[in-house]
Every structure is written in structure tokens, then in C-alpha cells.
Short mmCIF file of N, CA and C in Angstrom, two decimals:
data_model
loop_
_atom_site.label_atom_id
_atom_site.label_comp_id
_atom_site.label_asym_id
_atom_site.label_seq_id
_atom_site.Cartn_x
_atom_site.Cartn_y
_atom_site.Cartn_z
N SER O 40 -46.02 29.36 5.02
CA SER O 40 -46.88 28.59 4.14
C SER O 40 -46.20 27.28 3.76
N LYS O 41 -47.01 26.31 3.42
CA LYS O 41 -46.51 24.98 3.09
C LYS O 41 -45.91 24.97 1.68
N VAL O 42 -44.78 24.27 1.55
CA VAL O 42 -44.11 24.16 0.26
C VAL O 42 -44.77 23.05 -0.56
N ASN O 43 -45.08 23.34 -1.80
CA ASN O 43 -45.68 22.35 -2.69
C ASN O 43 -44.54 21.72 -3.50
N LYS O 44 -44.08 20.57 -3.03
CA LYS O 44 -42.94 19.90 -3.66
C LYS O 44 -43.27 19.44 -5.07
N ARG O 45 -44.49 18.95 -5.27
CA ARG O 45 -44.87 18.49 -6.61
C ARG O 45 -44.80 19.64 -7.62
N GLN O 46 -45.25 20.81 -7.20
CA GLN O 46 -45.23 21.96 -8.10
C GLN O 46 -43.79 22.37 -8.43
N ILE O 47 -42.93 22.35 -7.42
CA ILE O 47 -41.52 22.71 -7.64
C ILE O 47 -40.88 21.75 -8.63
N THR O 48 -41.13 20.44 -8.44
CA THR O 48 -40.51 19.46 -9.34
C THR O 48 -41.05 19.59 -10.77
N ARG O 49 -42.33 19.91 -10.89
CA ARG O 49 -42.89 20.12 -12.23
C ARG O 49 -42.31 21.38 -12.88
N ASP O 50 -42.22 22.46 -12.10
CA ASP O 50 -41.71 23.74 -12.65
C ASP O 50 -40.26 23.64 -13.10
N HIS O 51 -39.48 22.80 -12.41
CA HIS O 51 -38.04 22.72 -12.72
C HIS O 51 -37.64 21.40 -13.38
N ASP O 52 -38.64 20.62 -13.79
CA ASP O 52 -38.40 19.35 -14.48
C ASP O 52 -37.43 18.46 -13.71
N LEU O 53 -37.76 18.21 -12.43
CA LEU O 53 -36.94 17.38 -11.56
C LEU O 53 -37.68 16.09 -11.19
N PRO O 54 -36.94 15.00 -10.99
CA PRO O 54 -37.59 13.77 -10.51
C PRO O 54 -38.09 13.98 -9.07
N TYR O 55 -39.36 13.71 -8.83
CA TYR O 55 -39.97 13.98 -7.54
C TYR O 55 -39.28 13.20 -6.41
N ASP O 56 -39.03 11.89 -6.61
CA ASP O 56 -38.42 11.06 -5.56
C ASP O 56 -37.05 11.58 -5.17
N LYS O 57 -36.25 11.92 -6.17
CA LYS O 57 -34.90 12.42 -5.90
C LYS O 57 -34.97 13.77 -5.16
N PHE O 58 -35.88 14.61 -5.59
CA PHE O 58 -36.05 15.91 -4.92
C PHE O 58 -36.41 15.72 -3.45
N CYS O 59 -37.33 14.80 -3.17
CA CYS O 59 -37.74 14.55 -1.78
C CYS O 59 -36.60 14.00 -0.94
N ARG O 60 -35.78 13.13 -1.53
CA ARG O 60 -34.63 12.61 -0.77
C ARG O 60 -33.66 13.72 -0.40
N ARG O 61 -33.38 14.60 -1.35
CA ARG O 61 -32.48 15.74 -1.05
C ARG O 61 -33.12 16.69 -0.04
N TRP O 62 -34.42 16.93 -0.19
CA TRP O 62 -35.16 17.81 0.72
C TRP O 62 -35.07 17.30 2.16
N ASN O 63 -35.07 15.96 2.30
CA ASN O 63 -35.02 15.34 3.62
C ASN O 63 -33.59 15.10 4.12
N GLY O 64 -32.62 15.61 3.39
CA GLY O 64 -31.24 15.58 3.86
C GLY O 64 -30.37 14.44 3.39
N ARG O 65 -30.88 13.59 2.51
CA ARG O 65 -30.06 12.49 2.02
C ARG O 65 -29.07 13.00 0.98
N LYS O 66 -27.83 12.54 1.08
CA LYS O 66 -26.79 12.98 0.15
C LYS O 66 -26.89 12.22 -1.17
N SER O 67 -26.32 12.81 -2.21
CA SER O 67 -26.27 12.14 -3.51
C SER O 67 -25.16 11.08 -3.47
N LYS O 68 -25.15 10.19 -4.42
CA LYS O 68 -24.12 9.15 -4.45
C LYS O 68 -22.73 9.74 -4.53
N SER O 69 -22.59 10.84 -5.25
CA SER O 69 -21.26 11.43 -5.41
C SER O 69 -20.75 12.12 -4.14
N THR O 70 -21.65 12.47 -3.23
CA THR O 70 -21.21 13.15 -2.01
C THR O 70 -21.30 12.26 -0.77
N ARG O 71 -21.85 11.05 -0.91
CA ARG O 71 -21.93 10.11 0.20
C ARG O 71 -20.57 9.51 0.50
N ASP O 72 -20.39 9.04 1.72
CA ASP O 72 -19.19 8.29 2.06
C ASP O 72 -19.23 6.96 1.34
N PRO O 73 -18.11 6.50 0.81
CA PRO O 73 -18.12 5.22 0.10
C PRO O 73 -18.44 4.07 1.04
N THR O 74 -19.16 3.07 0.54
CA THR O 74 -19.56 1.95 1.38
C THR O 74 -18.77 0.68 1.10
N ASN O 75 -18.04 0.65 0.02
CA ASN O 75 -17.38 -0.59 -0.38
C ASN O 75 -15.86 -0.50 -0.27
N ARG O 76 -15.37 0.29 0.64
CA ARG O 76 -13.93 0.42 0.79
C ARG O 76 -13.38 -0.76 1.59
N LEU O 77 -12.28 -1.28 1.13
CA LEU O 77 -11.67 -2.41 1.80
C LEU O 77 -10.94 -1.95 3.07
N LEU O 78 -10.18 -0.87 2.95
CA LEU O 78 -9.43 -0.33 4.09
C LEU O 78 -10.20 0.84 4.69
N ASN O 79 -10.20 0.95 6.01
CA ASN O 79 -10.78 2.14 6.62
C ASN O 79 -9.76 3.28 6.54
N ASP O 80 -10.13 4.45 6.98
CA ASP O 80 -9.25 5.62 6.87
C ASP O 80 -7.92 5.41 7.58
N GLU O 81 -7.98 4.81 8.76
CA GLU O 81 -6.75 4.58 9.54
C GLU O 81 -5.82 3.60 8.84
N GLN O 82 -6.38 2.54 8.28
CA GLN O 82 -5.58 1.56 7.56
C GLN O 82 -5.00 2.16 6.28
N ASP O 83 -5.80 2.96 5.61
CA ASP O 83 -5.34 3.63 4.39
C ASP O 83 -4.16 4.55 4.71
N LEU O 84 -4.28 5.29 5.79
CA LEU O 84 -3.21 6.18 6.23
C LEU O 84 -1.95 5.39 6.58
N ALA O 85 -2.12 4.25 7.25
CA ALA O 85 -0.98 3.40 7.61
C ALA O 85 -0.28 2.87 6.36
N LEU O 86 -1.05 2.48 5.36
CA LEU O 86 -0.47 1.99 4.10
C LEU O 86 0.29 3.11 3.40
N CYS O 87 -0.27 4.30 3.37
CA CYS O 87 0.41 5.45 2.76
C CYS O 87 1.71 5.75 3.50
N GLU O 88 1.68 5.72 4.81
CA GLU O 88 2.88 5.99 5.60
C GLU O 88 3.95 4.93 5.34
N PHE O 89 3.54 3.68 5.25
CA PHE O 89 4.48 2.60 4.93
C PHE O 89 5.15 2.86 3.58
N LEU O 90 4.36 3.24 2.59
CA LEU O 90 4.92 3.48 1.25
C LEU O 90 5.82 4.72 1.24
N ARG O 91 5.48 5.72 2.03
CA ARG O 91 6.35 6.91 2.13
C ARG O 91 7.70 6.54 2.74
N ARG O 92 7.67 5.66 3.74
CA ARG O 92 8.93 5.22 4.36
C ARG O 92 9.78 4.44 3.37
N LEU O 93 9.15 3.59 2.59
CA LEU O 93 9.89 2.87 1.56
C LEU O 93 10.52 3.86 0.58
N ASP O 94 9.73 4.85 0.16
CA ASP O 94 10.22 5.86 -0.78
C ASP O 94 11.39 6.64 -0.17
N TYR O 95 11.29 6.97 1.10
CA TYR O 95 12.35 7.71 1.80
C TYR O 95 13.66 6.93 1.81
N THR O 96 13.55 5.60 1.91
CA THR O 96 14.76 4.77 1.92
C THR O 96 15.22 4.41 0.51
N GLY O 97 14.50 4.90 -0.50
CA GLY O 97 14.91 4.66 -1.89
C GLY O 97 14.37 3.37 -2.48
N VAL O 98 13.39 2.76 -1.82
CA VAL O 98 12.81 1.51 -2.31
C VAL O 98 11.50 1.81 -3.03
N THR O 99 11.39 1.35 -4.26
CA THR O 99 10.14 1.47 -5.00
C THR O 99 9.43 0.13 -4.93
N PRO O 100 8.25 0.08 -4.33
CA PRO O 100 7.57 -1.21 -4.16
C PRO O 100 6.96 -1.73 -5.45
N MET O 101 6.71 -3.02 -5.45
CA MET O 101 5.94 -3.63 -6.54
C MET O 101 4.49 -3.70 -6.07
N LYS O 102 3.58 -3.94 -7.01
CA LYS O 102 2.17 -4.06 -6.64
C LYS O 102 1.96 -5.13 -5.58
N SER O 103 2.70 -6.21 -5.71
CA SER O 103 2.55 -7.31 -4.76
C SER O 103 2.92 -6.89 -3.34
N THR O 104 3.86 -5.96 -3.20
CA THR O 104 4.24 -5.44 -1.89
C THR O 104 3.09 -4.67 -1.26
N ILE O 105 2.42 -3.87 -2.08
CA ILE O 105 1.27 -3.08 -1.59
C ILE O 105 0.12 -4.02 -1.20
N THR O 106 -0.12 -5.02 -2.04
CA THR O 106 -1.17 -5.99 -1.75
C THR O 106 -0.87 -6.73 -0.44
N LEU O 107 0.36 -7.16 -0.27
CA LEU O 107 0.76 -7.86 0.94
C LEU O 107 0.61 -6.97 2.17
N ALA O 108 1.01 -5.71 2.06
CA ALA O 108 0.89 -4.77 3.19
C ALA O 108 -0.58 -4.54 3.54
N ALA O 109 -1.43 -4.38 2.53
CA ALA O 109 -2.87 -4.18 2.77
C ALA O 109 -3.47 -5.41 3.44
N ASN O 110 -3.10 -6.59 2.96
CA ASN O 110 -3.62 -7.82 3.54
C ASN O 110 -3.14 -8.02 4.98
N THR O 111 -1.93 -7.58 5.27
CA THR O 111 -1.42 -7.64 6.64
C THR O 111 -2.24 -6.74 7.55
N LEU O 112 -2.52 -5.53 7.09
CA LEU O 112 -3.37 -4.61 7.87
C LEU O 112 -4.75 -5.20 8.11
N LEU O 113 -5.32 -5.79 7.08
CA LEU O 113 -6.66 -6.39 7.19
C LEU O 113 -6.66 -7.58 8.15
N ARG O 114 -5.61 -8.40 8.06
CA ARG O 114 -5.52 -9.57 8.93
C ARG O 114 -5.39 -9.16 10.40
N LYS O 115 -4.59 -8.13 10.67
CA LYS O 115 -4.40 -7.66 12.05
C LYS O 115 -5.68 -7.04 12.61
N ALA O 116 -6.47 -6.43 11.77
CA ALA O 116 -7.68 -5.75 12.23
C ALA O 116 -8.88 -6.70 12.32
N HIS O 117 -8.78 -7.86 11.70
CA HIS O 117 -9.92 -8.78 11.64
C HIS O 117 -10.17 -9.44 12.99
N SER O 118 -11.42 -9.43 13.38
CA SER O 118 -11.79 -10.14 14.60
C SER O 118 -13.00 -11.00 14.27
N GLY O 119 -13.11 -12.08 14.93
CA GLY O 119 -14.23 -12.97 14.66
C GLY O 119 -13.79 -14.22 13.94
N SER O 120 -14.76 -15.07 13.67
CA SER O 120 -14.44 -16.35 13.06
C SER O 120 -14.63 -16.36 11.55
N GLY O 121 -15.18 -15.28 11.00
CA GLY O 121 -15.42 -15.23 9.56
C GLY O 121 -14.14 -15.11 8.76
N LYS O 122 -14.29 -15.20 7.47
CA LYS O 122 -13.14 -15.11 6.57
C LYS O 122 -12.57 -13.69 6.57
N THR O 123 -11.27 -13.58 6.66
CA THR O 123 -10.60 -12.28 6.63
C THR O 123 -10.70 -11.69 5.23
N PRO O 124 -11.13 -10.43 5.10
CA PRO O 124 -11.16 -9.82 3.77
C PRO O 124 -9.74 -9.68 3.22
N THR O 125 -9.60 -9.79 1.93
CA THR O 125 -8.28 -9.68 1.32
C THR O 125 -8.32 -8.75 0.11
N ALA O 126 -7.16 -8.18 -0.15
CA ALA O 126 -6.99 -7.31 -1.32
C ALA O 126 -6.38 -8.13 -2.44
N GLY O 127 -6.95 -7.98 -3.61
CA GLY O 127 -6.41 -8.67 -4.78
C GLY O 127 -5.63 -7.70 -5.66
N THR O 128 -5.14 -8.19 -6.78
CA THR O 128 -4.34 -7.34 -7.66
C THR O 128 -5.17 -6.22 -8.29
N LYS O 129 -6.43 -6.49 -8.57
CA LYS O 129 -7.28 -5.42 -9.13
C LYS O 129 -7.53 -4.34 -8.09
N TRP O 130 -7.68 -4.74 -6.83
CA TRP O 130 -7.84 -3.74 -5.76
C TRP O 130 -6.61 -2.85 -5.72
N THR O 131 -5.44 -3.44 -5.81
CA THR O 131 -4.19 -2.67 -5.74
C THR O 131 -4.11 -1.67 -6.89
N SER O 132 -4.50 -2.08 -8.07
CA SER O 132 -4.49 -1.15 -9.22
C SER O 132 -5.45 0.01 -8.99
N ARG O 133 -6.65 -0.28 -8.46
CA ARG O 133 -7.61 0.80 -8.18
C ARG O 133 -7.10 1.71 -7.07
N TRP O 134 -6.46 1.12 -6.06
CA TRP O 134 -5.93 1.91 -4.95
C TRP O 134 -4.85 2.86 -5.47
N LEU O 135 -3.98 2.36 -6.33
CA LEU O 135 -2.92 3.20 -6.90
C LEU O 135 -3.50 4.32 -7.76
N LYS O 136 -4.58 4.04 -8.47
CA LYS O 136 -5.22 5.07 -9.28
C LYS O 136 -5.80 6.18 -8.38
N ALA O 137 -6.29 5.79 -7.21
CA ALA O 137 -6.85 6.76 -6.26
C ALA O 137 -5.76 7.48 -5.47
N HIS O 138 -4.53 6.97 -5.51
CA HIS O 138 -3.39 7.57 -4.80
C HIS O 138 -2.26 7.80 -5.80
N PRO O 139 -2.40 8.79 -6.67
CA PRO O 139 -1.43 8.98 -7.75
C PRO O 139 -0.02 9.40 -7.28
N ASP O 140 0.14 9.72 -6.00
CA ASP O 140 1.46 10.10 -5.49
C ASP O 140 2.43 8.91 -5.47
N PHE O 141 1.88 7.70 -5.45
CA PHE O 141 2.70 6.52 -5.31
C PHE O 141 2.92 5.83 -6.65
N HIS O 142 4.14 5.36 -6.83
CA HIS O 142 4.51 4.66 -8.07
C HIS O 142 5.05 3.29 -7.70
N VAL O 143 4.94 2.37 -8.64
CA VAL O 143 5.41 1.01 -8.39
C VAL O 143 6.37 0.58 -9.49
N LYS O 144 7.18 -0.41 -9.16
CA LYS O 144 8.04 -1.06 -10.16
C LYS O 144 7.17 -1.95 -11.01
N LYS O 145 7.53 -2.07 -12.26
CA LYS O 145 6.85 -3.03 -13.13
C LYS O 145 7.31 -4.42 -12.71
N GLN O 146 6.39 -5.36 -12.66
CA GLN O 146 6.74 -6.71 -12.22
C GLN O 146 7.20 -7.55 -13.37
#
């Protein structure tokens, strides 16, 4: 038998549009892949590996070191004539918040 979506949303006090999007397989914002990431997974992994190597040698980086490393990765990966994306100091702070394993020297 056919499912009555309107009736389900009324019975469970759900927004009809949102219910239909989930019914059709669309993910919620919290479960979707992020769209505004500066580094891709491979670049992120390379940055983490770089910082682990610094840590292994006893060097604690400053935020500017992380920013410079991220910008180097972005510059090497950039192709085309457009402007190369760059990481700023706020990006570095957000990246560190998302990667709590890494610590930096105060500048």
C-alpha cells in the first residue's frame, strides 16, 4: 500500500519538507560531508603527519608554522590561473580546535 507522508508528518508533528528530503535519502546537515573545507583529506593527513614529525623531533610549532605548511600544501595542489586559496590565522585556530592532539607555542 502507498505511504501517506502527509499523514505521517501530521501524526508525528514533523516538517513535511524535511521528512520528504530524508525519505528520499538526503542527509541532514550534521551527517553530510562538509563543503567548506580548505584542505582535502589527503592534505589534512599530510599536515598532521608533518606536525607529528615536528613533535617527534621535540619541536613545538607556532600557529604561523601550521598556517605556512597549510598554504604550502594548497599552493602545490593548485592548478589553473585563479587565485590560490590560502589559510589565515582564524583558519589555523579552527583547525587546531578540530585537531586537539596538536599543541602550539604561544607567539
